[in-house]
Amino acid sequence: MKGMNPPSAGPPGRYVVCLLAFYLVATQAFAQSTMIPNQNTTPWRMPWTRGSERFQRHWQICAPLTPEQAATVLDPSIDHDAPTAVPPWTPLTSWSDDINLEGMVPINPDQVALVRTTVARSAAGRATLLIGADGTLEVSVNGVPVHRRSNPEPFAFDQTVVPVRLREGDNEFILRLVNASGPMKISFRIVETGAVVTRPGEIGPTLLDEADGILTLRTDIRKDVAGAPVDVEVVLPGGAVIAHAAVVRGETVRFNYGDWPLGPVEIRCTTLNGAGDRRAVHLAWYHGDALAEARELIAAAAGEPPGPEGDHVRMLAELVQDFIDHQLARIDPAARRLLNSALFEYRELLVERAGGVGTIRPWGFVRMAWTDETDGSTQFCRAYLPPDYDPAQAWPVVIFLHGYHPANPPYIGWWSIDMRHTPEADNHGVIYLEPHGRGNSNFSGIGDKDVLRALAEARHRFTIDDDRVYLTGESMGGDGVWSMASRHPEVFAAAAPVHGGWDPRLVPVDEGGLIGRLPVSDLERFQLEVCGSFGSAENLLHVPLAVHHGDADQSVDVGNSRFIVQMLQRWGYDIRYFEHVGLGHENLGAREAIVDWLLTHRRVSDPPTIRLRSPDLDAARAYWLSVEAAGQPCEMIEVDAAFTRPGVLRLDTVNAAAVHLNPPATLCPGGALTVVWNGETHRVRLADGGVRIGAPRPPAGSLAKIRGMEGGIERFITTPFIVVVGTISPDEAMRRICRDKAEVVVNKWINWQKHPPRVRTDQELTAEEERSYSLLLIGGPEANSIARKFAGDIPLQVEPDRITIDGRSWTVSDAVVQLLYPNPAATERYILEVAGTSAKGLYFWAPLLWDYRPIVHDWSITDGRLVALPPAHPAEEARVATGVFNQAWRRDDRWVVEGDAERRAASPLRMGPLPDTGQAHPAMTDCAGTYQLEWDQLVVTETDGDLWVQSEGGRPTRLIREGVNEFGDPLTGAFLRFATEADGSVTLHRNLDGRQQSSPRTNR
């Protein structure tokens, strides 16, 4: 929901296995570690404090309710957990100190919400509840009413103070809330009576009233004549200040708004904290009819031209339409402020179109937009400018990477998407960037490219200090920090990952990791190496790190951070570690402190030493050194380079065939350079642009795995691509399955990226498109005219009974091959050919072009064998064969992995789609319901005899019937079987690439 911080639900991308990981490792791999105290030594302790000031973040909610239903639930004689006719109590966990109930609590005085929590006390005694809540409020403790506030109030932290007496052990607290004025938030904490506490933010201003042409604002919940005064400014789009007042903290300010322009305004309240640092809070207000302007925006968006500028306006229109349709039961003066952000942003866009100052200004919010050529979509990045922004000086930049969103919503559904200000920019004098990173991408591949593009756009629009570019992020974003800082260490001055990152070597085999089982092939070993977050940590030699993690994290085990911190400390790297006691996968309250720490560092631009470790050429470069060619695939590239004295370089490498060097004059005066490479001396002279040593560049027209064209099927989607549908097969079934598979690819991409990819038939594709794009060819030469055109250039032959790759054949039937290869018509573009030995074989293709783990192989052959693999065994064992081409794009059997012949021979064959006989199929089991398979929750519905399946964040997909109760999922390629148990219950069994999963139906 807009305005919300990310919840702690959902597995954060490629380290999802850490949900259950590490508990075995903690007593084994780290038993002797100084990071974890031995049970026989003095245990951890925290400095003594009089009492905790922590906010309660874990609740249950029951809503919406009528007042009568609420009274029933609040009756202490009734078991709150017993089934009733009212909505059930559901868990509610907040990412931050304030809990946003937007969308859960109706804006309606006739509807009530109840929230409850339980807190244990070590001893009975007095305490004080500090509560913040919108609307009206009633509080009960252990079934006894202790406070009632009948007059609605806007939210402010700690606005309600309730003295209570608590008992030893568990104490239950229930808040009764009625929201009649717009967005709903609460906060709650228990402090010792008489405690002096600090609140989030320096002040908590609230808008109280706007009656009779007077806008009334309270600058804080309590008056404080000793504190710094509060400056209140009323700001129009573009930054003009139309009203101002300076008052004592806590004093009420009244503005006559009769002569203000109609439209959105921001009210900025600034003050100084105890250390003399500026702190600011912005409030939204609208003068006039916000709903009417919202509808004008929606109408204007329909006429906007294609492209980023028009898509920006359309996105704002979708945002306000979403609020109108789903968030606002009523548009009253307070509730309409929900529209303010989008309307304010639209006004500033219009000002800029007219040539005026709109978004790029002090305190500015800039939503950058551009076209990503991968699929032609418009991508966005939010940029927050500091209060004193001046393009005449260079500014530090902090890039924040967001976490994994389990719902995978469209862009307008992401957290804080309409937030116009951040304390990091407002309070610390930085440009704060929040790229979208292509959503749930793990910030690898297209996500990595998106972040770099956002930084490039920021450089184009703002004045940036390239020596003060910093990186931080949380959860999946924390993993992204490890990945991006490792792949681009020369870009960042410092980095701070927050509860993100994992290593499969810390995970037991039965949870998908390495402990307990050794890889059986170089391909599997390499795949597992690449899966972890720390495989290129060597690259961080000159990037100081601050790692933050909560010790109660249940999503990404703290042991992962302990491990990498200890390892980098052993290497002598600059790394600090902050472990937050008692906190889980939530906002650790450290964002501003992280910014302060980051700002103490400047980028190292020309270090005399470089360490690199990388799975590919793209990340095997930093500063003045670049590996230009690897020796072989499926092996990490490693570099240890150091100038022993000016002009003399010791260069030790593994799997590096050619290196480009361009050190600065300070390291190589005069341009004469002696390189001792793996013990062999090379004397070279630097020219403009440096010098290359080692293997010569490939001859023109020859094939070689070079940077940007290294293979691995998932790299296909990091290039601009088109799906090309075969139409020329004489077999109508083959033509139909080509169309069906193209539709699956489109739906799969839309499910993930919310934008359709380019699609052409083989007859529609133009010569210019052949030369400009990577081509996903659905159908081999007999089915796709483009595949036929390039048949002599692609080392692949497909026959009804065999598949041959670069001279080696596999005897198969009803099988499918997918093969990645350079596009003969285009440099730096691929062909991914998908061809079946039959229509049924092509049906078995699962369009897996991206995954939570990197897909490093270049080709694979699969069929309909339902192989059930043991835990953690690689999918390659279920396939016919899988392989990686060598550095010359030739098959080499060293990197070919055969499937497990014994298991495959003992496995049943899928029947494929039931033929259309014109007769009704046998009645199937009642399969509709919800099934929880590992981290996938599948909702199965039935419509007119067809089954449809939908996962969270995706669109419904019609299952293909393969038997009475057996189905194929075209979106994932999974085989589904519904079984009726002896007690009448239904269990779903799924086989996905050899992984067997089962789940009973949880509801119907």
Coordinates of C-alpha atoms in Angstrom, one line a residue, residues 508-824:
P508 CA 22.2 -27.7 5.3
V509 CA 21.7 -29.9 2.3
D510 CA 18.0 -30.6 3.2
E511 CA 17.4 -26.9 2.9
G512 CA 19.0 -26.5 -0.5
G513 CA 22.6 -25.7 0.6
L514 CA 26.0 -27.3 0.5
I515 CA 26.5 -28.7 4.0
G516 CA 26.1 -32.5 3.9
R517 CA 26.5 -32.9 0.1
L518 CA 29.3 -32.2 -2.3
P519 CA 28.6 -30.9 -5.8
V520 CA 28.8 -33.6 -8.5
S521 CA 29.9 -31.5 -11.4
D522 CA 31.8 -28.3 -12.2
L523 CA 28.5 -26.8 -13.5
E524 CA 26.8 -27.5 -10.2
R525 CA 29.7 -26.3 -8.2
F526 CA 29.8 -23.1 -10.2
Q527 CA 26.0 -22.7 -9.9
L528 CA 26.2 -22.9 -6.1
E529 CA 29.1 -20.5 -6.0
V530 CA 27.2 -17.9 -8.0
C531 CA 24.0 -18.3 -5.9
G532 CA 25.6 -16.9 -2.7
S533 CA 25.9 -13.2 -1.9
F534 CA 29.5 -13.2 -0.9
G535 CA 31.2 -14.9 -3.8
S536 CA 32.8 -11.7 -5.0
A537 CA 33.5 -10.2 -1.6
E538 CA 37.2 -9.9 -2.5
N539 CA 36.3 -7.0 -4.7
L540 CA 35.3 -4.9 -1.7
L541 CA 38.9 -4.3 -0.6
H542 CA 38.5 -0.5 -1.0
V543 CA 34.8 -0.2 -0.1
P544 CA 34.3 0.3 3.6
L545 CA 31.2 -1.6 4.9
A546 CA 28.8 -1.2 7.8
V547 CA 26.7 -4.4 8.2
H548 CA 23.4 -4.2 10.3
H549 CA 21.3 -7.2 11.3
G550 CA 18.8 -8.0 14.0
D551 CA 19.7 -11.1 16.1
A552 CA 16.0 -12.2 16.1
D553 CA 15.7 -12.2 12.3
Q554 CA 13.5 -15.1 11.2
S555 CA 13.8 -14.4 7.5
V556 CA 17.5 -14.0 6.8
D557 CA 19.4 -15.6 9.6
V558 CA 21.9 -13.3 11.4
G559 CA 24.5 -16.1 11.1
N560 CA 25.0 -15.0 7.5
S561 CA 26.1 -11.6 8.5
R562 CA 28.2 -12.9 11.4
F563 CA 30.0 -15.2 8.9
I564 CA 30.9 -12.6 6.3
V565 CA 31.9 -10.0 8.8
Q566 CA 34.2 -12.4 10.5
M567 CA 35.7 -13.5 7.1
L568 CA 36.3 -9.9 5.9
Q569 CA 37.8 -9.0 9.3
R570 CA 40.2 -11.9 8.9
W571 CA 41.2 -10.5 5.5
G572 CA 41.8 -7.1 7.0
Y573 CA 39.0 -5.3 5.2
D574 CA 37.4 -2.2 6.5
I575 CA 34.1 -3.5 7.9
R576 CA 32.0 -2.7 11.0
Y577 CA 29.1 -4.8 12.4
F578 CA 26.0 -3.7 14.2
E579 CA 23.8 -6.4 15.7
H580 CA 20.5 -5.2 16.9
V581 CA 19.4 -7.2 20.0
G582 CA 15.8 -8.4 20.0
L583 CA 15.0 -7.0 16.6
G584 CA 13.9 -9.2 13.7
H585 CA 13.3 -8.7 10.0
E586 CA 12.1 -5.1 10.4
N587 CA 13.2 -1.5 10.3
L588 CA 16.2 -1.4 12.6
G589 CA 15.9 2.3 13.1
A590 CA 19.4 2.8 11.7
R591 CA 18.8 4.5 8.4
E592 CA 19.8 8.0 9.4
A593 CA 22.8 6.7 11.4
I594 CA 23.9 4.7 8.3
V595 CA 23.8 7.9 6.2
D596 CA 26.0 9.7 8.8
W597 CA 28.5 6.8 8.7
L598 CA 28.5 6.7 4.9
L599 CA 29.3 10.4 4.7
T600 CA 32.5 9.9 6.6
H601 CA 34.0 8.2 3.5
R602 CA 35.3 9.2 0.1
R603 CA 35.8 6.9 -2.9
V604 CA 39.2 5.4 -3.4
S605 CA 39.7 6.1 -7.1
D606 CA 43.2 4.8 -8.0
P607 CA 44.3 2.2 -5.4
P608 CA 47.8 0.6 -5.8
T609 CA 46.3 -2.8 -5.0
I610 CA 43.3 -4.5 -6.6
R611 CA 41.6 -7.8 -5.7
L612 CA 38.9 -9.3 -7.9
R613 CA 36.9 -12.5 -7.8
S614 CA 34.1 -12.8 -10.3
P615 CA 32.0 -15.5 -12.1
D616 CA 32.0 -13.4 -15.3
L617 CA 34.0 -10.7 -17.2
D618 CA 31.4 -8.1 -16.4
A619 CA 32.4 -7.9 -12.8
A620 CA 36.1 -8.8 -13.3
R621 CA 37.1 -5.2 -13.7
A622 CA 37.6 -2.3 -11.3
Y623 CA 39.6 0.9 -11.1
W624 CA 42.5 0.5 -13.6
L625 CA 42.3 -3.2 -14.3
S626 CA 40.0 -5.2 -16.5
V627 CA 40.0 -8.9 -17.3
E628 CA 39.2 -9.1 -21.0
A629 CA 39.1 -12.9 -21.6
A630 CA 38.5 -15.9 -19.3
G631 CA 40.3 -19.2 -19.8
Q632 CA 37.3 -21.4 -19.4
P633 CA 33.7 -21.4 -18.2
C634 CA 32.3 -22.6 -14.9
E635 CA 35.3 -21.3 -13.0
M636 CA 35.7 -18.1 -11.0
I637 CA 38.1 -15.4 -12.3
E638 CA 40.5 -14.3 -9.6
V639 CA 43.0 -11.4 -9.5
D640 CA 45.5 -10.2 -7.0
A641 CA 47.3 -7.1 -8.3
A642 CA 49.7 -4.8 -6.5
F643 CA 52.3 -2.2 -7.5
T644 CA 55.4 -3.2 -5.6
R645 CA 57.0 0.2 -6.6
P646 CA 56.1 2.8 -9.2
G647 CA 56.1 1.2 -12.7
V648 CA 56.3 -2.4 -11.4
L649 CA 53.1 -4.4 -11.1
R650 CA 52.8 -7.9 -9.6
L651 CA 49.8 -9.5 -11.2
D652 CA 48.6 -13.0 -10.1
T653 CA 45.5 -14.4 -11.7
V654 CA 43.3 -17.5 -12.0
N655 CA 41.3 -18.1 -15.2
A656 CA 42.3 -14.9 -16.8
A657 CA 43.5 -15.1 -20.4
A658 CA 43.8 -11.4 -21.2
V659 CA 44.0 -8.3 -19.1
H660 CA 43.7 -4.6 -19.9
L661 CA 45.7 -2.2 -17.7
N662 CA 45.3 1.6 -17.4
P663 CA 46.9 2.7 -14.2
P664 CA 47.2 6.4 -13.4
A665 CA 50.5 8.3 -13.9
T666 CA 51.0 8.3 -10.1
L667 CA 51.5 4.6 -10.2
C668 CA 53.2 4.4 -13.6
P669 CA 55.3 7.6 -14.2
G670 CA 56.5 7.9 -17.7
G671 CA 54.2 5.2 -19.1
A672 CA 56.7 2.4 -18.9
L673 CA 55.2 -0.6 -17.1
T674 CA 56.8 -3.9 -16.0
V675 CA 54.2 -6.6 -15.3
V676 CA 55.1 -9.8 -13.5
W677 CA 52.1 -11.9 -14.4
N678 CA 52.0 -15.2 -12.7
G679 CA 55.8 -15.2 -12.5
E680 CA 56.3 -14.2 -16.1
T681 CA 57.7 -10.7 -16.9
H682 CA 56.1 -8.4 -19.5
R683 CA 57.5 -5.0 -20.3
V684 CA 55.0 -2.7 -22.0
R685 CA 54.3 0.9 -22.6
L686 CA 51.0 2.6 -21.8
A687 CA 49.2 4.2 -24.7
D688 CA 46.1 6.4 -24.6
G689 CA 43.5 4.1 -23.1
G690 CA 46.0 1.7 -21.5
V691 CA 47.5 -1.6 -22.7
R692 CA 46.3 -5.2 -23.2
I693 CA 48.5 -8.2 -22.4
G694 CA 47.8 -11.8 -22.8
A695 CA 45.6 -13.5 -25.5
P696 CA 45.0 -11.2 -28.5
R697 CA 41.6 -10.0 -29.4
P698 CA 39.5 -12.5 -31.3
P699 CA 39.7 -11.9 -35.1
A700 CA 36.8 -10.0 -36.7
G701 CA 33.9 -12.3 -37.4
S702 CA 35.0 -15.1 -35.0
L703 CA 33.0 -16.2 -32.0
A704 CA 34.2 -15.7 -28.5
K705 CA 32.7 -15.2 -25.1
I706 CA 33.4 -11.5 -24.4
R707 CA 32.1 -9.0 -21.9
G708 CA 28.4 -8.6 -22.5
M709 CA 28.2 -11.8 -24.5
E710 CA 29.2 -14.5 -22.0
G711 CA 26.2 -16.7 -22.1
G712 CA 24.1 -18.1 -19.4
I713 CA 20.4 -18.3 -20.4
E714 CA 19.3 -15.6 -18.0
R715 CA 21.6 -13.1 -19.7
F716 CA 19.2 -13.2 -22.6
I717 CA 16.8 -10.9 -20.8
T718 CA 19.4 -8.4 -19.9
T719 CA 19.5 -7.5 -23.6
P720 CA 16.7 -5.8 -25.7
F721 CA 14.7 -8.8 -27.0
I722 CA 11.8 -9.9 -29.1
V723 CA 9.7 -13.1 -28.8
V724 CA 9.4 -14.6 -32.3
V725 CA 6.6 -17.1 -32.9
G726 CA 7.0 -19.8 -35.5
T727 CA 4.2 -20.1 -38.0
I728 CA 5.5 -22.3 -40.9
S729 CA 5.1 -25.8 -39.5
P730 CA 2.8 -28.0 -41.7
D731 CA 1.7 -29.6 -38.4
E732 CA -1.2 -27.6 -37.0
A733 CA -0.5 -28.9 -33.5
M734 CA 3.1 -27.5 -33.7
R735 CA 1.8 -24.1 -34.9
R736 CA -0.7 -24.1 -32.0
I737 CA 1.9 -25.0 -29.4
C738 CA 4.2 -22.3 -30.7
R739 CA 1.5 -19.7 -30.2
D740 CA 0.6 -21.1 -26.8
K741 CA 4.2 -21.0 -25.6
A742 CA 4.6 -17.4 -26.8
E743 CA 1.5 -16.5 -24.8
V744 CA 3.1 -18.2 -21.8
V745 CA 6.3 -16.1 -22.2
V746 CA 4.2 -12.9 -22.5
N747 CA 2.1 -13.7 -19.4
K748 CA 5.1 -14.8 -17.4
W749 CA 6.9 -11.5 -18.2
I750 CA 3.8 -9.5 -17.4
N751 CA 3.3 -11.3 -14.1
W752 CA 6.9 -10.3 -13.2
Q753 CA 7.5 -7.0 -14.9
K754 CA 3.9 -5.7 -15.4
H755 CA 4.7 -4.8 -19.0
P756 CA 4.4 -7.0 -22.2
P757 CA 7.5 -7.9 -24.1
R758 CA 7.9 -7.3 -27.8
V759 CA 6.3 -10.2 -29.8
R760 CA 6.4 -10.8 -33.6
T761 CA 5.6 -13.8 -35.8
D762 CA 8.4 -15.1 -37.9
Q763 CA 6.6 -13.5 -40.9
E764 CA 6.4 -10.1 -39.2
L765 CA 9.9 -9.7 -38.0
T766 CA 11.8 -7.2 -40.0
A767 CA 15.5 -7.3 -41.1
E768 CA 16.1 -4.3 -38.9
E769 CA 14.7 -6.0 -35.9
E770 CA 16.9 -9.1 -36.6
R771 CA 19.9 -6.8 -36.4
S772 CA 18.8 -4.9 -33.3
Y773 CA 17.4 -7.4 -30.9
S774 CA 18.0 -10.7 -29.2
L775 CA 15.6 -13.2 -30.6
L776 CA 13.6 -15.8 -28.6
L777 CA 12.8 -18.2 -31.4
I778 CA 9.9 -20.4 -30.5
G779 CA 10.0 -23.4 -32.9
G780 CA 13.0 -24.9 -34.7
P781 CA 13.8 -24.6 -38.4
E782 CA 10.8 -26.7 -39.4
A783 CA 8.4 -24.4 -37.5
N784 CA 10.0 -21.0 -37.5
S785 CA 11.3 -19.3 -40.6
I786 CA 13.9 -17.2 -38.7
A787 CA 15.3 -20.4 -37.1
R788 CA 15.4 -21.9 -40.6
K789 CA 17.3 -18.8 -41.9
F790 CA 19.9 -19.1 -39.2
A791 CA 20.1 -23.0 -39.2
G792 CA 23.5 -23.0 -40.7
D793 CA 24.9 -20.6 -38.1
I794 CA 23.5 -22.3 -35.0
P795 CA 25.1 -25.6 -33.9
L796 CA 21.8 -27.3 -33.4
Q797 CA 19.9 -30.0 -35.3
V798 CA 16.5 -31.3 -34.2
E799 CA 15.0 -34.5 -35.6
P800 CA 11.9 -36.5 -34.5
D801 CA 14.1 -39.0 -32.6
R802 CA 17.3 -37.0 -31.7
I803 CA 18.8 -33.7 -30.8
T804 CA 22.3 -32.8 -31.9
I805 CA 24.4 -30.0 -30.4
D806 CA 27.6 -29.1 -32.1
G807 CA 28.2 -32.7 -33.3
R808 CA 27.0 -34.7 -30.3
S809 CA 23.6 -36.4 -30.4
W810 CA 21.1 -37.5 -27.8
T811 CA 18.5 -40.0 -28.8
V812 CA 15.2 -38.7 -27.5
S813 CA 11.5 -38.5 -28.3
D814 CA 8.9 -35.9 -27.3
A815 CA 11.7 -33.7 -26.1
V816 CA 12.6 -30.0 -26.3
V817 CA 15.9 -28.2 -26.4
Q818 CA 16.6 -24.5 -25.6
L819 CA 20.0 -23.2 -26.7
L820 CA 21.6 -19.7 -26.3
Y821 CA 24.0 -18.5 -29.0
P822 CA 25.2 -15.3 -30.5
N823 CA 22.8 -13.8 -33.0
P824 CA 24.5 -14.1 -36.4

